Tab-separated table of N, CA and C and ligand atoms in Angstrom:
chain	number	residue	atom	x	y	z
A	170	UNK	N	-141.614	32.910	-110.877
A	170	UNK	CA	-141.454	34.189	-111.574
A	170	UNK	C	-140.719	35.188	-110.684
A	171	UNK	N	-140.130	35.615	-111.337
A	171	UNK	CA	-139.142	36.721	-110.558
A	171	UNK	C	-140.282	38.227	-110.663
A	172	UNK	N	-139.533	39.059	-109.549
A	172	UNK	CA	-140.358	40.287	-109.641
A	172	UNK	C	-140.790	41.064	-111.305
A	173	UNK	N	-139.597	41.158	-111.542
A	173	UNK	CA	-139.767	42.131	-113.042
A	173	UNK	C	-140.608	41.450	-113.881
A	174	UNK	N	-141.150	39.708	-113.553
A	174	UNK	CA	-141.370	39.204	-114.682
A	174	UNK	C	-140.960	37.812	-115.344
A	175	UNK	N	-139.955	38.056	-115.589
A	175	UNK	CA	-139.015	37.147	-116.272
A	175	UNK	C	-138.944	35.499	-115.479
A	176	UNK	N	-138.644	34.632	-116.324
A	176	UNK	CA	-138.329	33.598	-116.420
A	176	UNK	C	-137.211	32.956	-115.639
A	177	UNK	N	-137.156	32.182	-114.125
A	177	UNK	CA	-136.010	32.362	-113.647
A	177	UNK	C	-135.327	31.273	-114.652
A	178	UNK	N	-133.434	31.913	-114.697
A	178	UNK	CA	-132.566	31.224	-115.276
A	178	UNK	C	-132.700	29.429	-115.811
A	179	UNK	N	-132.752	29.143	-114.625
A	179	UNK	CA	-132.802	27.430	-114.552
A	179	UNK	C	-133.889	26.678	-115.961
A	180	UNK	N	-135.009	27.840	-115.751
A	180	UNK	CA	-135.684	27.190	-116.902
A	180	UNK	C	-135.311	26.955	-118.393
A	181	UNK	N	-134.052	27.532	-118.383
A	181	UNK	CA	-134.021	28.712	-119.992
A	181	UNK	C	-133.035	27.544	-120.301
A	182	UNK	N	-132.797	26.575	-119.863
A	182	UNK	CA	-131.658	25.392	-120.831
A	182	UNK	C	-132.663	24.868	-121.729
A	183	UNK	N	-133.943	24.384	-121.494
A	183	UNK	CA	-134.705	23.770	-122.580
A	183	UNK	C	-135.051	24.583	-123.632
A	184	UNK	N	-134.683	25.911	-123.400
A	184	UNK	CA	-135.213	26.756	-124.288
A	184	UNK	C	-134.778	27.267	-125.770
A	185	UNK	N	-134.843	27.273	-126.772
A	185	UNK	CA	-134.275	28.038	-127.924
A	185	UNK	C	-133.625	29.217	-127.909
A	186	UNK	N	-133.946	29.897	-126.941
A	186	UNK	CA	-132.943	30.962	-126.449
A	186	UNK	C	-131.330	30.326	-125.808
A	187	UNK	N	-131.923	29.858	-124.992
A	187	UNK	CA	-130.445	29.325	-124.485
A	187	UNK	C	-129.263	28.702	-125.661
A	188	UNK	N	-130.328	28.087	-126.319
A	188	UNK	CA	-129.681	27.221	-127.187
A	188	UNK	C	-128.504	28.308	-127.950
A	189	UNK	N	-129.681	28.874	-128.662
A	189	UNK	CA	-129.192	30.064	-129.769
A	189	UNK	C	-127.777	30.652	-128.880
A	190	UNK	N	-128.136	30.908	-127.485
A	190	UNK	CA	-126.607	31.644	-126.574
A	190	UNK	C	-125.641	30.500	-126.857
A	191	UNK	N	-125.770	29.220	-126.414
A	191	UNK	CA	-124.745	28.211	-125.838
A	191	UNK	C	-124.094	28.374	-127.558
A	192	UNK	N	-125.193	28.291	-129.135
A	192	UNK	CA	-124.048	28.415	-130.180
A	192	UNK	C	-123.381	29.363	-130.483
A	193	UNK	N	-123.969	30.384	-130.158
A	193	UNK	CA	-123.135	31.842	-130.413
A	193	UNK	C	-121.756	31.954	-129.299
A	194	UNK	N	-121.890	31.520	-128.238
A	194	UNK	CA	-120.775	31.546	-127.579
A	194	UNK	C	-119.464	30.476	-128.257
A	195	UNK	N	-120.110	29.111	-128.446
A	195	UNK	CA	-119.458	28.444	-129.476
A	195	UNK	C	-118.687	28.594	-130.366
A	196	UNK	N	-119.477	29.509	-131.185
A	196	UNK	CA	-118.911	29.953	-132.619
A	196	UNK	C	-117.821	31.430	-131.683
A	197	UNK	N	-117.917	31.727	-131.171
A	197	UNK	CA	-116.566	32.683	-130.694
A	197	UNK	C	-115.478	31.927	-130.251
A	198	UNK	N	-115.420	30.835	-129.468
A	198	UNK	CA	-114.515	30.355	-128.778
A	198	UNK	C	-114.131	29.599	-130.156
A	199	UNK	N	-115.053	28.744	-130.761
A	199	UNK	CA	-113.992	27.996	-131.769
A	199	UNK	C	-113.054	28.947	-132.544
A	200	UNK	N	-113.291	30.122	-132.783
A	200	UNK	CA	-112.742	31.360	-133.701
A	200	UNK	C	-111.492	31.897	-133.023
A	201	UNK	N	-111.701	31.074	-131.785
A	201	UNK	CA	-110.937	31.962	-130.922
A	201	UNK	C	-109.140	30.897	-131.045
A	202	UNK	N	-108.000	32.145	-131.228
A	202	UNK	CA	-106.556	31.545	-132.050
A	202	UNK	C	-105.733	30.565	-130.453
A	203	UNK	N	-106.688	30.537	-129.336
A	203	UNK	CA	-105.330	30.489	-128.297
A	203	UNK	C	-106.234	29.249	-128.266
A	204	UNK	N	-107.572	28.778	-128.394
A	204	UNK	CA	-108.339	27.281	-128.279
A	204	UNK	C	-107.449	26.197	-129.422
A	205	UNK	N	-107.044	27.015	-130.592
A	205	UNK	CA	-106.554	26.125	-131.711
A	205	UNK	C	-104.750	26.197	-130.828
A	206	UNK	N	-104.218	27.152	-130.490
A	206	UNK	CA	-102.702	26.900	-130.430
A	206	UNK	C	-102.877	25.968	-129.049
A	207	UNK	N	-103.435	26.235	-127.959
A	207	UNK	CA	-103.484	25.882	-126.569
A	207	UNK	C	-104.023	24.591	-126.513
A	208	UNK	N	-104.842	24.169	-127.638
A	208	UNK	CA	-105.868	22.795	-127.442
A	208	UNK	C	-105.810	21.957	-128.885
A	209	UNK	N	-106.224	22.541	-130.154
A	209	UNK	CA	-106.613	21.893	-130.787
A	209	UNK	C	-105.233	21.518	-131.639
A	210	UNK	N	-103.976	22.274	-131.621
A	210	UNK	CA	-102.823	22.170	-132.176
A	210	UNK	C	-102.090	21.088	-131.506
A	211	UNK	N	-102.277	20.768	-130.409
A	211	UNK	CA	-100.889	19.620	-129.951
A	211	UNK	C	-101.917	18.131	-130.035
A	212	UNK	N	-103.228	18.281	-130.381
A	212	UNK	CA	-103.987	17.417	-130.484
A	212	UNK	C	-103.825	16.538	-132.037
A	213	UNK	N	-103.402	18.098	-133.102
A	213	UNK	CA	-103.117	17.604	-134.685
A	213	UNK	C	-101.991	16.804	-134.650
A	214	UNK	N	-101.053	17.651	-133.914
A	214	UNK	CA	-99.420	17.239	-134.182
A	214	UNK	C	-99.744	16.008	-133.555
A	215	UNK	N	-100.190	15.348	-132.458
A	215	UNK	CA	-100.296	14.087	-131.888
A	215	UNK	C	-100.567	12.953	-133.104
A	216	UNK	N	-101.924	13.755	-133.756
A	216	UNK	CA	-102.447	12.858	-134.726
A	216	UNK	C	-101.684	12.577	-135.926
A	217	UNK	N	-100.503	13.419	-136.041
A	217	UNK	CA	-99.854	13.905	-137.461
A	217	UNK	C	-100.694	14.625	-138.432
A	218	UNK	N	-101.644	14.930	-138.111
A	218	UNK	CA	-102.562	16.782	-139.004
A	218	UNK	C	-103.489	15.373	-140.055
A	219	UNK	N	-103.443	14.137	-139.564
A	219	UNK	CA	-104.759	13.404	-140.645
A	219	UNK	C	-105.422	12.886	-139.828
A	220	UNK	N	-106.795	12.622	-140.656
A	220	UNK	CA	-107.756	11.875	-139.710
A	220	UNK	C	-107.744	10.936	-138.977
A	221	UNK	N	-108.122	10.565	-137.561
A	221	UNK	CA	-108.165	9.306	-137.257
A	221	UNK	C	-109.002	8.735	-138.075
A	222	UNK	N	-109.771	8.399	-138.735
A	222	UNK	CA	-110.666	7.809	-139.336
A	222	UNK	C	-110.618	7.266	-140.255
A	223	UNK	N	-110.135	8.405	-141.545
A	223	UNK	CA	-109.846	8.030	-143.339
A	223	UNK	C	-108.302	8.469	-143.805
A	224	UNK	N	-107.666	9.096	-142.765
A	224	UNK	CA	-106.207	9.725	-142.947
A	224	UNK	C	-106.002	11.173	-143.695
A	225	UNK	N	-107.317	11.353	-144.717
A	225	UNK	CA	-107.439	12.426	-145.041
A	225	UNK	C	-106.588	13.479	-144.074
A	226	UNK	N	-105.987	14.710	-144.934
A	226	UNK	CA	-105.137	15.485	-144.278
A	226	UNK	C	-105.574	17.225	-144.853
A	227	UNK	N	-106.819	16.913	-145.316
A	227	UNK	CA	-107.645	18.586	-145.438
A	227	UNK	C	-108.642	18.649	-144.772
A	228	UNK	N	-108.916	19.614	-144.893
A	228	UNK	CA	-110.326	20.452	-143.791
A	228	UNK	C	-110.350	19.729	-142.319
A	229	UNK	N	-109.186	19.759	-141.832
A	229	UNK	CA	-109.234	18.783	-140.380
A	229	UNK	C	-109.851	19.600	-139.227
A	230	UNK	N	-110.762	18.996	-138.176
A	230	UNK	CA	-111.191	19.758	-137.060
A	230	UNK	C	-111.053	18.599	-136.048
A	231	UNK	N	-110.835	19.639	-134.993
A	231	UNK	CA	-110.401	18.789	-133.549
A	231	UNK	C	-112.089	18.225	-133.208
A	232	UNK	N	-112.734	17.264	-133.185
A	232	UNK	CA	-113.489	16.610	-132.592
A	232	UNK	C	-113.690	16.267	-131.182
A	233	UNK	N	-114.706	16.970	-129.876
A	233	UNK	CA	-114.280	16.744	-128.620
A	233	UNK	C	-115.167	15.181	-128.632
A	234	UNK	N	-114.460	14.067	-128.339
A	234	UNK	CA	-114.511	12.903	-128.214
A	234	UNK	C	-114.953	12.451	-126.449
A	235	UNK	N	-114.442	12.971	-125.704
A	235	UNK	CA	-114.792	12.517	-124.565
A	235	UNK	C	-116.474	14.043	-124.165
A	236	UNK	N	-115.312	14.836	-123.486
A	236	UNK	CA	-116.739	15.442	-122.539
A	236	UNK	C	-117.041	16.666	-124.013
A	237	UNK	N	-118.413	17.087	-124.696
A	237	UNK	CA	-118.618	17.646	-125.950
A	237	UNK	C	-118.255	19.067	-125.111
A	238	UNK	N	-118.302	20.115	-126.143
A	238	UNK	CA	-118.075	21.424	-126.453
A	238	UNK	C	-119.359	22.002	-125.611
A	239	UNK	N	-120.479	21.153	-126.002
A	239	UNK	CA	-121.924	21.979	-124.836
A	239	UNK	C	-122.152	22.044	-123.401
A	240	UNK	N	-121.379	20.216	-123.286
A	240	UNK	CA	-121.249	20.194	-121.941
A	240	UNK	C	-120.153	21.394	-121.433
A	241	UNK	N	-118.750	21.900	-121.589
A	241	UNK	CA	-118.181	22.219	-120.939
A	241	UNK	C	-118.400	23.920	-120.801
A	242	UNK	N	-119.049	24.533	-122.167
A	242	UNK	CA	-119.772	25.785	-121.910
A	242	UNK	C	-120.793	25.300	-120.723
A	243	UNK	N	-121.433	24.802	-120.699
A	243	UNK	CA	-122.292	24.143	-119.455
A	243	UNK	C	-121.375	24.882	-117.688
A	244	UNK	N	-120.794	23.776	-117.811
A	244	UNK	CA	-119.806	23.894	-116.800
A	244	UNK	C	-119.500	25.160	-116.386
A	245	UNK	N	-118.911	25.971	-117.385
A	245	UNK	CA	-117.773	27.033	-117.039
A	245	UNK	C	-119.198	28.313	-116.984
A	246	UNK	N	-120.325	28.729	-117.217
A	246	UNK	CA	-120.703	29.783	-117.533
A	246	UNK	C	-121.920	29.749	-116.111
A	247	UNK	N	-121.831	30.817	-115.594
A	247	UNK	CA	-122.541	31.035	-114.281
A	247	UNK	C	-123.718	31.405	-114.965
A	248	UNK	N	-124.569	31.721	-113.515
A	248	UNK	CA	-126.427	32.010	-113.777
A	248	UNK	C	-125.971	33.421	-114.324
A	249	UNK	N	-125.020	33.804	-114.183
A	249	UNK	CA	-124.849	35.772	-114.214
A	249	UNK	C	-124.855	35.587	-116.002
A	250	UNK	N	-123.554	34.744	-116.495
A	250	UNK	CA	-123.285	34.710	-118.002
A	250	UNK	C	-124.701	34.454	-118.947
A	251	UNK	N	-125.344	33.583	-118.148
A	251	UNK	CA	-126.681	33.296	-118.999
A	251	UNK	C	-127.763	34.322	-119.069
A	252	UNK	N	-127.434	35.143	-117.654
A	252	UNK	CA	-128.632	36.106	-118.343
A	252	UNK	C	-127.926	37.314	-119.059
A	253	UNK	N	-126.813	37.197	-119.407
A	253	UNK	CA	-125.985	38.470	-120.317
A	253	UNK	C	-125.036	37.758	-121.431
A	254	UNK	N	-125.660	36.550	-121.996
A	254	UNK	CA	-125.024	35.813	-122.646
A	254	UNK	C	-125.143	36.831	-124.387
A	255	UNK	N	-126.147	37.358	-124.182
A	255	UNK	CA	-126.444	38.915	-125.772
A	255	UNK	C	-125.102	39.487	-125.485
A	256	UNK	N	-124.227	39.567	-124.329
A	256	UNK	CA	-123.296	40.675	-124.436
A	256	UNK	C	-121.445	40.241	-124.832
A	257	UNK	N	-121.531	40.915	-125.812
A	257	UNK	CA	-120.140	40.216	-126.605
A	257	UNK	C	-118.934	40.103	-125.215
A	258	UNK	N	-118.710	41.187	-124.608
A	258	UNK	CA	-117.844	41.290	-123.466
A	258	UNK	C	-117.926	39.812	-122.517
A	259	UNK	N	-119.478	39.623	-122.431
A	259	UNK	CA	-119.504	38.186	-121.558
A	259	UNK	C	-118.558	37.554	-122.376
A	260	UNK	N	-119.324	37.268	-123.348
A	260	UNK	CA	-119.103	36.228	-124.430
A	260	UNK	C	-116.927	35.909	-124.569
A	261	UNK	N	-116.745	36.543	-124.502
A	261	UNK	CA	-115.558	36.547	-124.423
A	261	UNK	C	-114.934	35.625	-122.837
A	262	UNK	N	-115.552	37.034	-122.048
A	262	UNK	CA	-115.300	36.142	-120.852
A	262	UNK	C	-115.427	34.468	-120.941
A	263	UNK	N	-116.165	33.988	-121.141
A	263	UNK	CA	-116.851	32.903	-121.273
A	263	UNK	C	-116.002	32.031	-122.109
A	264	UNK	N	-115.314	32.382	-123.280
A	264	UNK	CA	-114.370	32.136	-124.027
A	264	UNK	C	-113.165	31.814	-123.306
A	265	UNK	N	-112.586	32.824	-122.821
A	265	UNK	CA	-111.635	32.636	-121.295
A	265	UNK	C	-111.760	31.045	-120.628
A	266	UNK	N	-112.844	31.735	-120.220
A	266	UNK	CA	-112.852	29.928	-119.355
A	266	UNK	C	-112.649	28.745	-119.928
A	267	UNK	N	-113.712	29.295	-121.286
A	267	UNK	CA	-113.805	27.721	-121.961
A	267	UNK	C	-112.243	27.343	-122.086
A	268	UNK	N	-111.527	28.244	-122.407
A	268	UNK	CA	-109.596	27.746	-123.384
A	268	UNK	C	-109.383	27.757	-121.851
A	269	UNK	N	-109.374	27.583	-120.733
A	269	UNK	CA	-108.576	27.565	-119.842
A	269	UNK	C	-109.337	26.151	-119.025
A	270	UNK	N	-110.875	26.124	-119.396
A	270	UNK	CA	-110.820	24.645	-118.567
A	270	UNK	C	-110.256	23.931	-119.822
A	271	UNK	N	-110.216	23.961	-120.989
A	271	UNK	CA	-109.632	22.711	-121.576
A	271	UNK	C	-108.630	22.612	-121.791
A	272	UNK	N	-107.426	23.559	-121.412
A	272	UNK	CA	-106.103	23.251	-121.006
A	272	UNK	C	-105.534	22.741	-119.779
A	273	UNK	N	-106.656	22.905	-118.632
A	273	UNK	CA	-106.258	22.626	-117.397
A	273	UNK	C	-106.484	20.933	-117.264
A	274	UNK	N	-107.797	20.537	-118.114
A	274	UNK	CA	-108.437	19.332	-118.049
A	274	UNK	C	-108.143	18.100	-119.022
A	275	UNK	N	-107.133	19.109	-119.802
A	275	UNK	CA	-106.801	18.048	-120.828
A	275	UNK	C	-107.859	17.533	-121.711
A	276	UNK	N	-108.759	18.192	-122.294
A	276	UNK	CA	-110.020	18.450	-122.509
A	276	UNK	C	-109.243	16.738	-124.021
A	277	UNK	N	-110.454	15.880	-123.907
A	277	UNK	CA	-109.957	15.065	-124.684
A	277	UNK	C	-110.580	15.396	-126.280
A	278	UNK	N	-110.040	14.874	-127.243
A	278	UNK	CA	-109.781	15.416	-128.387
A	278	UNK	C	-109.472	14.831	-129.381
A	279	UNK	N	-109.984	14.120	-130.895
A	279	UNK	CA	-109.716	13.400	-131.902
A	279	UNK	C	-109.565	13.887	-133.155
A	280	UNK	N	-108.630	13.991	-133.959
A	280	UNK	CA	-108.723	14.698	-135.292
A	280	UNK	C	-109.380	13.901	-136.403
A	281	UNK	N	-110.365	14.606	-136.933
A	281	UNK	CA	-111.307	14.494	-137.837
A	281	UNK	C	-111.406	15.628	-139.332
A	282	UNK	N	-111.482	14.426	-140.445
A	282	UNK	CA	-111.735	15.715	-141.548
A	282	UNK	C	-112.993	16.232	-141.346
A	283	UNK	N	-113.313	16.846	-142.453
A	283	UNK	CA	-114.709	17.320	-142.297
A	283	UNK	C	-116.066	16.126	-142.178
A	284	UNK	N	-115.770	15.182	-143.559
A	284	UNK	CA	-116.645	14.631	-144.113
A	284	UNK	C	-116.888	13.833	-142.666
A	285	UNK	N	-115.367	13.019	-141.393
A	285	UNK	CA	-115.662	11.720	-140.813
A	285	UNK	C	-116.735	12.881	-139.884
A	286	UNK	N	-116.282	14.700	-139.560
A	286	UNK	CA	-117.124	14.886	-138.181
A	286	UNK	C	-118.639	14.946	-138.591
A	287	UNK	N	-118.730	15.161	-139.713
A	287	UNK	CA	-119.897	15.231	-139.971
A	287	UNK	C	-120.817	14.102	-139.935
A	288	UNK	N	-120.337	12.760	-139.761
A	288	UNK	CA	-121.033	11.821	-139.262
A	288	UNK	C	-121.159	11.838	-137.859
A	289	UNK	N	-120.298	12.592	-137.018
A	289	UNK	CA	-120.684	12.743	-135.553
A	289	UNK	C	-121.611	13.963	-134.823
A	290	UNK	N	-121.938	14.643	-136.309
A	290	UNK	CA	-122.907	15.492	-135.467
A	290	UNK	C	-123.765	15.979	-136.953
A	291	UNK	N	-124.797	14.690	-137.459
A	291	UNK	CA	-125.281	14.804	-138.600
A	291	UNK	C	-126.189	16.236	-138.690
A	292	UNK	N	-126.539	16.519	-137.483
A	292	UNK	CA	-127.571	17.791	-137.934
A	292	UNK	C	-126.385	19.207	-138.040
A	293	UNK	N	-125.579	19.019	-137.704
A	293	UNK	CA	-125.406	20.593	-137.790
A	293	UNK	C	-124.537	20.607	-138.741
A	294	UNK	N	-124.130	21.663	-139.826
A	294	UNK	CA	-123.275	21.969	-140.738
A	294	UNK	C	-121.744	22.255	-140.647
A	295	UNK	N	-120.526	21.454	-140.536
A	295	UNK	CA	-119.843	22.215	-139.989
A	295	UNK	C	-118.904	23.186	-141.414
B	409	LIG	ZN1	-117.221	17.186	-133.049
B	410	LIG	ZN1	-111.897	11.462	-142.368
């Protein structure tokens, strides 16, 4: 326990809090126009804009196939971001990194319609 109280950082990955941060940061960066031109766009044109899967050529989303989207928020966001992960300004920051490690890393990447990603991540809605 830290002085004030609180919960040190390290604990807070198992937690529903964290969680709730790691999607909200998520849902900014995917929203975010320089992840789709910088990452998820030369990934379509590779694919020709249809699925690897069914060829389908609507509702397409870049699928991270090698290292996922949680792991690399993982990576990029310090003990500081997690305990100010409520603050949109982080959140951005954080965004930053994310589009810049996956341009630097070649962040790997499969095009998927809706229906094939949704077999790769049955619980969540995309
Ligand atoms: Zn996916
Ligand atoms: Zn498909």
């Amino acid at each position: 326990m830290r002085k004030d109280g609180t919960i040190p950082t390290l604990y807070r990955e198992k937690s529903s809090q964290w969680k709730g941060g790691v999607s909200s940061v998520q849902i900014v960066a995917r929203n975010d126009n320089r992840l789709y031109e910088q990452w998820k766009y030369p990934i379509l044109v590779r694919d020709g804009f249809k699925c690897t899967k069914c060829n389908n050529t609507a509702g397409l989303h870049v699928h991270h196939d090698g290292e996922t989207f949680s792991e690399i928020i993982k990576k990029v966001m310090t003990i500081d971001d997690y305990e100010k992960i409520d603050n949109f300004e982080v959140k951005k920051t954080i965004t930053d990194k994310i589009i810049e490690y996956h341009v630097k890393n070649n962040v790997s990447g499969t095009t998927l319609c809706k229906d094939c990603h949704n077999n790769f991540h049955p619980s969540l809605n995309f």
